[in-house]
PDB file of C-alpha atoms in Angstrom:
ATOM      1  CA  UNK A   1     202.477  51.251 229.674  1.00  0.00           C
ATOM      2  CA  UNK A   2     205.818  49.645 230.014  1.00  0.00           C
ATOM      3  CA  UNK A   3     207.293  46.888 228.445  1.00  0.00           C
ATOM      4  CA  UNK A   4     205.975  43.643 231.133  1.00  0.00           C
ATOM      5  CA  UNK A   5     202.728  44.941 230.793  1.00  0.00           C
ATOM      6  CA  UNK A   6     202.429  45.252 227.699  1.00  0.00           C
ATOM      7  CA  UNK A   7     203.934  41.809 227.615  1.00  0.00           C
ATOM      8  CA  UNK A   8     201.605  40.591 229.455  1.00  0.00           C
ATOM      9  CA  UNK A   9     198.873  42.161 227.832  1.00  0.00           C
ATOM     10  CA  UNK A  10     199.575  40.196 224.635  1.00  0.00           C
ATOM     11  CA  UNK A  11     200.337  37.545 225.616  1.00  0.00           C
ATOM     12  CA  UNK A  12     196.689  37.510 227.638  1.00  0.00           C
ATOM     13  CA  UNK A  13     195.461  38.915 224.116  1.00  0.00           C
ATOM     14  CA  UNK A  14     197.272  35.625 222.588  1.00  0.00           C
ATOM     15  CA  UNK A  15     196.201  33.087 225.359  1.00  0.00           C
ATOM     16  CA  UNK A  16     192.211  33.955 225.332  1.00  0.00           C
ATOM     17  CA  UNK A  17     192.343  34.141 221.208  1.00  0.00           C
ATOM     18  CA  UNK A  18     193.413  30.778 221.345  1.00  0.00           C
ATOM     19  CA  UNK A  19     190.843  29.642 223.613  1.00  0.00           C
ATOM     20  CA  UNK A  20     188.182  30.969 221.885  1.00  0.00           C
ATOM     21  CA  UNK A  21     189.164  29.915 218.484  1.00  0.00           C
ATOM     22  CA  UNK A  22     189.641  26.349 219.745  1.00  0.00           C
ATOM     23  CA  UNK A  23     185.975  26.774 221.268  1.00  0.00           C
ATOM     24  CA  UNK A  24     184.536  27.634 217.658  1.00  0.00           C
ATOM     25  CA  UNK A  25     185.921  25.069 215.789  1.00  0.00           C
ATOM     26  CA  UNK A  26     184.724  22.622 218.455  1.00  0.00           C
ATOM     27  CA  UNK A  27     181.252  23.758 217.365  1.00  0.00           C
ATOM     28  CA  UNK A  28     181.870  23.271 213.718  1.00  0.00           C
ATOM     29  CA  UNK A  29     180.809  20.263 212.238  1.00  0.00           C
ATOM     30  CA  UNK A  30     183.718  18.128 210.779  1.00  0.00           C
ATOM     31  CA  UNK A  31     185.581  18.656 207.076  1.00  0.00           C
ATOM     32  CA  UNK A  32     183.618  17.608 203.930  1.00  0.00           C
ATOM     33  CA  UNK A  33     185.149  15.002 202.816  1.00  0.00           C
ATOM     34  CA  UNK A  34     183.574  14.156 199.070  1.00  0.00           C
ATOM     35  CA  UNK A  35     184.911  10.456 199.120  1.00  0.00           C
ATOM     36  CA  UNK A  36     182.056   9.618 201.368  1.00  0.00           C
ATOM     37  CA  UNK A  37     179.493  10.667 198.609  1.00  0.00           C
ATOM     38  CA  UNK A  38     181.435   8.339 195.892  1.00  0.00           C
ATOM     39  CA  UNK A  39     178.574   5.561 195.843  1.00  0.00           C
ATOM     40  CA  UNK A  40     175.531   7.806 196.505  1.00  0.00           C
ATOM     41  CA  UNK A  41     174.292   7.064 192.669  1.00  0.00           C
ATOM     42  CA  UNK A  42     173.605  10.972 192.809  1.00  0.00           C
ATOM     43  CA  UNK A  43     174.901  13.843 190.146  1.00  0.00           C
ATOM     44  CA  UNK A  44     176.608  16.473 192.478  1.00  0.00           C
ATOM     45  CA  UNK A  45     175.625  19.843 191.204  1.00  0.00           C
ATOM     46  CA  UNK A  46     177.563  22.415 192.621  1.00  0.00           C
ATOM     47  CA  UNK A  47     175.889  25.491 192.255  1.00  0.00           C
ATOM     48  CA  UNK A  48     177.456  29.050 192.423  1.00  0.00           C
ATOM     49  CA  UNK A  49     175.111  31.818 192.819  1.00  0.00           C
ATOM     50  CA  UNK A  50     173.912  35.294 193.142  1.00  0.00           C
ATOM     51  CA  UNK A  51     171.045  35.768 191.831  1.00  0.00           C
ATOM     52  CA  UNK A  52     167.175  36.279 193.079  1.00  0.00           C
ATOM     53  CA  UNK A  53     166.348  33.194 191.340  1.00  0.00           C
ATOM     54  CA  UNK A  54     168.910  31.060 193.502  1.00  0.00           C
ATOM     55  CA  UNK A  55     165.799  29.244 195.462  1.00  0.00           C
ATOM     56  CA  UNK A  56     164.312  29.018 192.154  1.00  0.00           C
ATOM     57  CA  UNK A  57     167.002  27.481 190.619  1.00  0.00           C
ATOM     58  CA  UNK A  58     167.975  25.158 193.448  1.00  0.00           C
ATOM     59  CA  UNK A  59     164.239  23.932 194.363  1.00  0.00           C
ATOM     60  CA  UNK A  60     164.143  23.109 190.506  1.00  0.00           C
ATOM     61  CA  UNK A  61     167.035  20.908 190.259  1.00  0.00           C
ATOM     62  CA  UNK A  62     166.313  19.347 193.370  1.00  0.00           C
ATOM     63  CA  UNK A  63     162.853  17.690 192.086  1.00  0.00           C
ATOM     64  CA  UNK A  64     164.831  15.720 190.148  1.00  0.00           C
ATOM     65  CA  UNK A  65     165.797  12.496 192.452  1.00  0.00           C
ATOM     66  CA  UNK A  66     169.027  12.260 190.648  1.00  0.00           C
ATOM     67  CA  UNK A  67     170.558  15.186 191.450  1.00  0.00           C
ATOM     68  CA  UNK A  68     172.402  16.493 194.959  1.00  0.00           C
ATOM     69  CA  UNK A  69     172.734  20.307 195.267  1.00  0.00           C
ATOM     70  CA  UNK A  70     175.457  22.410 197.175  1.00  0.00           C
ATOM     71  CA  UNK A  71     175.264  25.763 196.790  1.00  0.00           C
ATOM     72  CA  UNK A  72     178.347  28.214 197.116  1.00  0.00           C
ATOM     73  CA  UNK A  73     178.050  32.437 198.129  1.00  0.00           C
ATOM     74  CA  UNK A  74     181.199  34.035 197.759  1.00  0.00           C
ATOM     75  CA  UNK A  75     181.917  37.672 199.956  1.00  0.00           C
ATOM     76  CA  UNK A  76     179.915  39.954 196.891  1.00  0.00           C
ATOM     77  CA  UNK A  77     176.892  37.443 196.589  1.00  0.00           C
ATOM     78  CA  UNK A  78     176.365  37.140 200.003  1.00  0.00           C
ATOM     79  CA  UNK A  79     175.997  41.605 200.260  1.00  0.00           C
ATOM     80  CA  UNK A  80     173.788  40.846 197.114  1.00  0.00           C
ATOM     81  CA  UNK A  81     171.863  38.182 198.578  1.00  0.00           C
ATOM     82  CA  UNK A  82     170.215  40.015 201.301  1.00  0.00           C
ATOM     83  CA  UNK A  83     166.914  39.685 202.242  1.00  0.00           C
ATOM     84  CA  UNK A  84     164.958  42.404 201.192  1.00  0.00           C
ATOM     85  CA  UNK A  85     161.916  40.188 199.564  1.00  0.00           C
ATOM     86  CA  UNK A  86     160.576  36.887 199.149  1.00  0.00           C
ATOM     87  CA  UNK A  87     163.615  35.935 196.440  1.00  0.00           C
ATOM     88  CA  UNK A  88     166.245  37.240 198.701  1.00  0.00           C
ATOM     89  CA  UNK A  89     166.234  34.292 201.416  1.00  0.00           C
ATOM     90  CA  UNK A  90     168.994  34.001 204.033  1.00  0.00           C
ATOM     91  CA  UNK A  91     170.925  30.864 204.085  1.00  0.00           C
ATOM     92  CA  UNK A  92     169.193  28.998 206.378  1.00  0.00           C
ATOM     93  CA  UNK A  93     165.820  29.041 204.442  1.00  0.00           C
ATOM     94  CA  UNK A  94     167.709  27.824 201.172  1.00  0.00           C
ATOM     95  CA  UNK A  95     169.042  24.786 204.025  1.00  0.00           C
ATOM     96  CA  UNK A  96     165.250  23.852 204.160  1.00  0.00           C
ATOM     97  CA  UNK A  97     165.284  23.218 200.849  1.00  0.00           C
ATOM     98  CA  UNK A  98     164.818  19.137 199.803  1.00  0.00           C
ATOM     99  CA  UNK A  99     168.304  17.973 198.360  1.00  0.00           C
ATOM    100  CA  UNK A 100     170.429  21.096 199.272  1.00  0.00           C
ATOM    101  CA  UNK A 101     173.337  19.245 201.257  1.00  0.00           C
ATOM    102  CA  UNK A 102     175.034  22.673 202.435  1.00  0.00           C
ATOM    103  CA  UNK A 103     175.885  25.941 201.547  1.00  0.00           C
ATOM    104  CA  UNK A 104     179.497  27.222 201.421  1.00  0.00           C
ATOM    105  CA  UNK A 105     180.824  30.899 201.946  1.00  0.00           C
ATOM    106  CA  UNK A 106     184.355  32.173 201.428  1.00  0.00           C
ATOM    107  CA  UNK A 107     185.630  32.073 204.979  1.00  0.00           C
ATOM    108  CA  UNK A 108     184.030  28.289 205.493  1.00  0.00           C
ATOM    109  CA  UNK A 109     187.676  27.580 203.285  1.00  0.00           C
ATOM    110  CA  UNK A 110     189.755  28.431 206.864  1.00  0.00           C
ATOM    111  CA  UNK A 111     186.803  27.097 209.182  1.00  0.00           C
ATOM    112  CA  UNK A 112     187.868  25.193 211.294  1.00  0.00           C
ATOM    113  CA  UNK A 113     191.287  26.071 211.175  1.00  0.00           C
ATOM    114  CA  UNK A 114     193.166  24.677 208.770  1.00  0.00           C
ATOM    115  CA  UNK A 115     196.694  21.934 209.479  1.00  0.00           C
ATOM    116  CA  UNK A 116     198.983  20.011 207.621  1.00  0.00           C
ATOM    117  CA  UNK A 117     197.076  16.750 206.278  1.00  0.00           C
ATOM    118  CA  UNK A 118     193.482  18.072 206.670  1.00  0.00           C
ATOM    119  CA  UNK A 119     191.400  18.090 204.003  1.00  0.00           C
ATOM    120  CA  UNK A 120     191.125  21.198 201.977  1.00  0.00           C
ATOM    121  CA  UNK A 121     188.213  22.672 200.845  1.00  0.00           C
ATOM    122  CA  UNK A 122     188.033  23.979 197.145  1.00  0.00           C
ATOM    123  CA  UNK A 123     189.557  20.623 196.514  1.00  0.00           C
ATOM    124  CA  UNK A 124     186.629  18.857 198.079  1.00  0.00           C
ATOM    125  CA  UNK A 125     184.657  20.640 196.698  1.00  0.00           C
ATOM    126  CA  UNK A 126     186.041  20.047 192.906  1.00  0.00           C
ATOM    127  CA  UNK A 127     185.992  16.101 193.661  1.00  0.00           C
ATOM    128  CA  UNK A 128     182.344  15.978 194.977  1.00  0.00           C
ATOM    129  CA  UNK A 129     181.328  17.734 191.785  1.00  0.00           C
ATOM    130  CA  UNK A 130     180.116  16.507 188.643  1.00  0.00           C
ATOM    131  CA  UNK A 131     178.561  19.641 187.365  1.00  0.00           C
ATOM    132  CA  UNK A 132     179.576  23.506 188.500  1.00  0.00           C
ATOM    133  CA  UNK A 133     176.924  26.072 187.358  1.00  0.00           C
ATOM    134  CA  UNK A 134     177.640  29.530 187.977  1.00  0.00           C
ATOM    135  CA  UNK A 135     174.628  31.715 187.598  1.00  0.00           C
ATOM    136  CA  UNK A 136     175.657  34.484 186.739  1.00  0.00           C
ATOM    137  CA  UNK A 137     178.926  34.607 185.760  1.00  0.00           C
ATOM    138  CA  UNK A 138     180.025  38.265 185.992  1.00  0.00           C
ATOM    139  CA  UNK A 139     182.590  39.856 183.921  1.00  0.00           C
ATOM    140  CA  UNK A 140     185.029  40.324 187.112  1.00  0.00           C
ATOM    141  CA  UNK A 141     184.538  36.382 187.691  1.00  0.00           C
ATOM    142  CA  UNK A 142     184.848  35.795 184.263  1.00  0.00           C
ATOM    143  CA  UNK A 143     188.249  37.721 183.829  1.00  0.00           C
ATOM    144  CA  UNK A 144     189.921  35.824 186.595  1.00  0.00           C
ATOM    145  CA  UNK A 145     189.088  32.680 185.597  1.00  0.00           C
ATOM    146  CA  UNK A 146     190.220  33.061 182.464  1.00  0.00           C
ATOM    147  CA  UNK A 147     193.722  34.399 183.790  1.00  0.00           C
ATOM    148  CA  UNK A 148     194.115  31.653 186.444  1.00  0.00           C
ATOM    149  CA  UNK A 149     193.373  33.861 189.476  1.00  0.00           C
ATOM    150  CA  UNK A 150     191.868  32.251 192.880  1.00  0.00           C
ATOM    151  CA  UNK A 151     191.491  34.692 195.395  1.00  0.00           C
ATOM    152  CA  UNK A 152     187.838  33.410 196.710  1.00  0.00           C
ATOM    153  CA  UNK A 153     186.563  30.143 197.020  1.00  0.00           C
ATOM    154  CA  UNK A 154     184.640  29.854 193.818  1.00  0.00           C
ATOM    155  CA  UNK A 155     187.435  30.366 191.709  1.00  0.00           C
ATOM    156  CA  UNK A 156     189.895  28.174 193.756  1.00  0.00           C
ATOM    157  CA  UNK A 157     187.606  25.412 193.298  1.00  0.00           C
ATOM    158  CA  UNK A 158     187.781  26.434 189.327  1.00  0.00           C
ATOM    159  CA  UNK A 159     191.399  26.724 189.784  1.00  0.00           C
ATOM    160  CA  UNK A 160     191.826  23.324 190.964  1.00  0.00           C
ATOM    161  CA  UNK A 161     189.210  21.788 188.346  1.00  0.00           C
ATOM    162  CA  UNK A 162     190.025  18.372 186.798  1.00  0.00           C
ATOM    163  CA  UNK A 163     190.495  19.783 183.208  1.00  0.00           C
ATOM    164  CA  UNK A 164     191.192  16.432 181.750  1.00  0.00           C
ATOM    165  CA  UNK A 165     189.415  13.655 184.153  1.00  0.00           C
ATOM    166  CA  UNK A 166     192.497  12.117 185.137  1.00  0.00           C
ATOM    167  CA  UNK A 167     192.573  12.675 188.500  1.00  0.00           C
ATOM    168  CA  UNK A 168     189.430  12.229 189.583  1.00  0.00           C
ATOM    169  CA  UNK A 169     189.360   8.868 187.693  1.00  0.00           C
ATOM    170  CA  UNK A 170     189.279   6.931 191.102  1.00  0.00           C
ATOM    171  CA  UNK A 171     185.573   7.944 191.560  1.00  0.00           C
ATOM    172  CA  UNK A 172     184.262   9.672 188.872  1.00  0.00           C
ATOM    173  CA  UNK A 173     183.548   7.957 185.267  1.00  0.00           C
ATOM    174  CA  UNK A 174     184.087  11.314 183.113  1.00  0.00           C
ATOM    175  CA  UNK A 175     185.432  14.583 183.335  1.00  0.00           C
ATOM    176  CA  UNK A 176     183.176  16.929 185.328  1.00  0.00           C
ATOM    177  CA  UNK A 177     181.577  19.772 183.517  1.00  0.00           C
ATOM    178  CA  UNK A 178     181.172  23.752 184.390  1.00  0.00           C
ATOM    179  CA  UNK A 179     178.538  25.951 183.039  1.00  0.00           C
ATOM    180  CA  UNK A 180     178.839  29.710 183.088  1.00  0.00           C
ATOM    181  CA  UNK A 181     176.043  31.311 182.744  1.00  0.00           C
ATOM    182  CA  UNK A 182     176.897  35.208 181.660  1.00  0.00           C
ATOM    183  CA  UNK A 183     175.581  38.155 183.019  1.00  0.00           C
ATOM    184  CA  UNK A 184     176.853  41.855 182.564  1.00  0.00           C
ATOM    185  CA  UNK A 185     176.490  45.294 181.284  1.00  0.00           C
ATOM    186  CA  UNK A 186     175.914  45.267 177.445  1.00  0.00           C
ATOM    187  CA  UNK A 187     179.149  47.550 177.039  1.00  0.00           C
ATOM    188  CA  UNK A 188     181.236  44.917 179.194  1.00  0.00           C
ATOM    189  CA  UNK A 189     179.601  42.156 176.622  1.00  0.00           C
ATOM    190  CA  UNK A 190     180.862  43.769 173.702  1.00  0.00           C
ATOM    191  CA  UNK A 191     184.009  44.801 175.013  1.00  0.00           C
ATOM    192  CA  UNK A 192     187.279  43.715 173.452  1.00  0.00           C
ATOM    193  CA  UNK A 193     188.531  42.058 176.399  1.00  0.00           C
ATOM    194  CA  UNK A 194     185.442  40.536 177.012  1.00  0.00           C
ATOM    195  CA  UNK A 195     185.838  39.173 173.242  1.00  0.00           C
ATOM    196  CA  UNK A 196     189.672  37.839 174.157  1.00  0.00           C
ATOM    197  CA  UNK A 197     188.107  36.065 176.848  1.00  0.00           C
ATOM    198  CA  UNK A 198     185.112  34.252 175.863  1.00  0.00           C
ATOM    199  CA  UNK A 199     187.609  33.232 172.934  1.00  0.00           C
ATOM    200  CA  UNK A 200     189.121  30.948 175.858  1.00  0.00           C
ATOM    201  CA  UNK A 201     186.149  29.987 177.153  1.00  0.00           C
ATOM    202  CA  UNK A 202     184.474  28.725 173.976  1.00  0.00           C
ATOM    203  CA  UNK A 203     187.660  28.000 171.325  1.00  0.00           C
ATOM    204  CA  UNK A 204     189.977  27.047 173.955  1.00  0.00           C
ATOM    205  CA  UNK A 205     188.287  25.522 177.190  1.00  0.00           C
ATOM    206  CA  UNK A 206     184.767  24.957 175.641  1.00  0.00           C
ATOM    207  CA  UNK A 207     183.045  21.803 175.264  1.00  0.00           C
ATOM    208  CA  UNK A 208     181.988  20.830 172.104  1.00  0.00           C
ATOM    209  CA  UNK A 209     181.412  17.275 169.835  1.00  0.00           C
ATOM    210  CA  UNK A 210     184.358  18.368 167.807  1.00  0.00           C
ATOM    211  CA  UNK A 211     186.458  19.588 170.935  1.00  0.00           C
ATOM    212  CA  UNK A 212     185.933  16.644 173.681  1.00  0.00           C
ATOM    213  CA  UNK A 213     188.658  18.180 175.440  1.00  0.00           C
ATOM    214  CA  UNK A 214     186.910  20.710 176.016  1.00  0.00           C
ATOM    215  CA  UNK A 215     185.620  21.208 180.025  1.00  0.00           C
ATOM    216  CA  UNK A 216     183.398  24.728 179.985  1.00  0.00           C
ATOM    217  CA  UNK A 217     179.793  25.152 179.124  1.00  0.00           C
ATOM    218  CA  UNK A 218     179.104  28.793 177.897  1.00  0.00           C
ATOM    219  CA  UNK A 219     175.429  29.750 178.404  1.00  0.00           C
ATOM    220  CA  UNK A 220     175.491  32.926 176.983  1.00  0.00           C
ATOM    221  CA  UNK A 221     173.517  36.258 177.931  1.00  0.00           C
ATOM    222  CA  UNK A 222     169.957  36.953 175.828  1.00  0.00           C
ATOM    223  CA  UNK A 223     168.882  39.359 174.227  1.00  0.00           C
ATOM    224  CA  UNK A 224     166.266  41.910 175.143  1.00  0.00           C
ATOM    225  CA  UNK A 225     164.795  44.941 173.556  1.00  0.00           C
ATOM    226  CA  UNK A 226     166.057  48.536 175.072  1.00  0.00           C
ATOM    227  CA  UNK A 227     163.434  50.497 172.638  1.00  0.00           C
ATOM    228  CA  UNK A 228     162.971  51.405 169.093  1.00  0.00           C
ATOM    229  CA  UNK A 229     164.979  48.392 167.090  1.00  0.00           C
ATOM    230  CA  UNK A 230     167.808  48.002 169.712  1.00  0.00           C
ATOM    231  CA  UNK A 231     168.886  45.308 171.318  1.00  0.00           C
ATOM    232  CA  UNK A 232     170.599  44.773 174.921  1.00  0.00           C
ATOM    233  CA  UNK A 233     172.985  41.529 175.059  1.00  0.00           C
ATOM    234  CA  UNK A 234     174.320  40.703 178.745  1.00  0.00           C
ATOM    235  CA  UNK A 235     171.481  39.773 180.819  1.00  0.00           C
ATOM    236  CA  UNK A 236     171.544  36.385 182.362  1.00  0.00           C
ATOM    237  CA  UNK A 237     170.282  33.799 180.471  1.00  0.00           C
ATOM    238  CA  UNK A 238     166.389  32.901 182.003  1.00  0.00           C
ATOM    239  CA  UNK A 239     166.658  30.731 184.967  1.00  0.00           C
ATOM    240  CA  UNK A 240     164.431  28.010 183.700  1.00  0.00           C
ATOM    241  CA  UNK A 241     165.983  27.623 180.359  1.00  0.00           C
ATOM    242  CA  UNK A 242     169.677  27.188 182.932  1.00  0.00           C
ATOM    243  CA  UNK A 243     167.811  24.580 184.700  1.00  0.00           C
ATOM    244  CA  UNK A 244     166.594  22.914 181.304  1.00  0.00           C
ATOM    245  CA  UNK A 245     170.053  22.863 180.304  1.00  0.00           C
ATOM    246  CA  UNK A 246     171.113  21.285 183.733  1.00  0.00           C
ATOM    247  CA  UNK A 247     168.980  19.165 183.552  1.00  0.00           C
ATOM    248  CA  UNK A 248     169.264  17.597 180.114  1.00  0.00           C
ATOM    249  CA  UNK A 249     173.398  17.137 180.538  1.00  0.00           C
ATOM    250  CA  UNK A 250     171.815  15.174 183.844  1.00  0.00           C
ATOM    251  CA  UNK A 251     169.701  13.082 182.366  1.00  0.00           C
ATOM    252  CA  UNK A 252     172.495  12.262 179.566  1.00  0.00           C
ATOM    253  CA  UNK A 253     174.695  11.207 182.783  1.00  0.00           C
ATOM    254  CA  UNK A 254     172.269   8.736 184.112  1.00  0.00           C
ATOM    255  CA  UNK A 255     171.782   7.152 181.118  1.00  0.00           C
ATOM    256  CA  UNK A 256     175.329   6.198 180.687  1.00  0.00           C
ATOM    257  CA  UNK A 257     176.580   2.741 182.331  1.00  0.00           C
TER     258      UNK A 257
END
């Protein structure tokens, strides 16, 4: 091939790229924009999954009338989240759900494609919330949080999270919350790093009457017999007692003025 035609060739390559990217994003709906949902008298529960239970988890939280429910897959939950049973739903059945507003995958960050001024969608995302629960939180999510790296969309959106509820003081009335909800290998749980981490998590970032600065929930992993007198600690905490815990902070919220 010489060089005009494989000029040509790319820039035919370039020209009908172009065209059909323009046609997608003309068939996406528009940008979130969470300032619209300021006065909806709802508690936005963003809700970061991958986990059998998600439908489980979301249908419970939705029965409650307060509550609005978006539900985030990042690029490993979706592989784990396919639908081999009953408890492994594709997306669209999780849509059908009562109170589920929309779900949100990695590449939905760059959908349409992004320009200058447009909003942005991890920090969306982080306004519209009042509550992040990630269930579970592995011990590769839980390392980069804890080191400040944002290299999907759940952990941009924890990147960018109002620490201090400054500024999202225009339309929220306190400092949004996460909940991490820990799930991993019983050698991962008791491994030093693991220790140097959940020390910033709980000591550092947690919540707690006597640390109000605090913006992270721990809900940590139970414990469950492996034989003889052992113990296993790293499985997930059980889904219902998450949603109990969701659930009371909620109720707390409403009751404020």
């Amino acid at each position: 091939m010489n060089h005009s035609s494989f000029s040509c060739t790319k820039f035919l390559y370039f020209f009908l790229s172009t065209i059909y990217c323009k046609a997608m994003d003309s068939q996406i709906s528009p940008p979130f924009i969470a300032q619209q949902y300021t006065d909806d008298k709802k508690v936005h529960v963003l809700l970061a999954a991958a986990t059998t239970k998600l439908p489980n988890i979301a249908e419970a939280l939705c029965r409650n009338e307060n509550i609005s429910v978006r539900i985030l897959i990042t690029e490993p939950a979706e592989k784990f989240l396919i639908r081999q049973s009953s408890e492994q739903p594709v997306f669209d059945t999780l849509l059908q759900i009562d109170g589920v507003d929309a779900i949100y995958r990695d590449e939905d960050e760059w959908s349409p494609s992004w320009t200058r001024g447009a909003p942005v969608l991890h920090i969306e995302l982080r306004k519209w919330a009042h509550i992040l629960l990630v269930a579970p939180m592995s011990a590769n999510t839980m390392a980069k949080m804890t080191n400040g790296i944002a290299d999907n969309l759940l952990l941009s959106v924890i990147r960018a999270w109002d620490t201090t509820g400054v500024v999202d003081m225009g339309f929220k009335t306190q400092k949004s919350m996460v909940f991490a909800a820990l799930d991993m290998d019983r050698r991962m749980y008791r491994h030093p790093v693991t220790e140097k981490q959940l020390k910033v998590l709980r000591d550092e970032w947690g919540w707690s009457e006597s640390n109000p600065k605090g913006w992270v929930t721990v809900l940590p992993p139970i414990e469950r017999s492996s034989g003889s007198e052992n113990l296993d600690t790293g499985n997930m905490m059980d889904w219902r007692d998450i949603v109990n815990v969701i659930q009371n902070y909620v109720a707390g919220l409403v009751q404020k003025p």
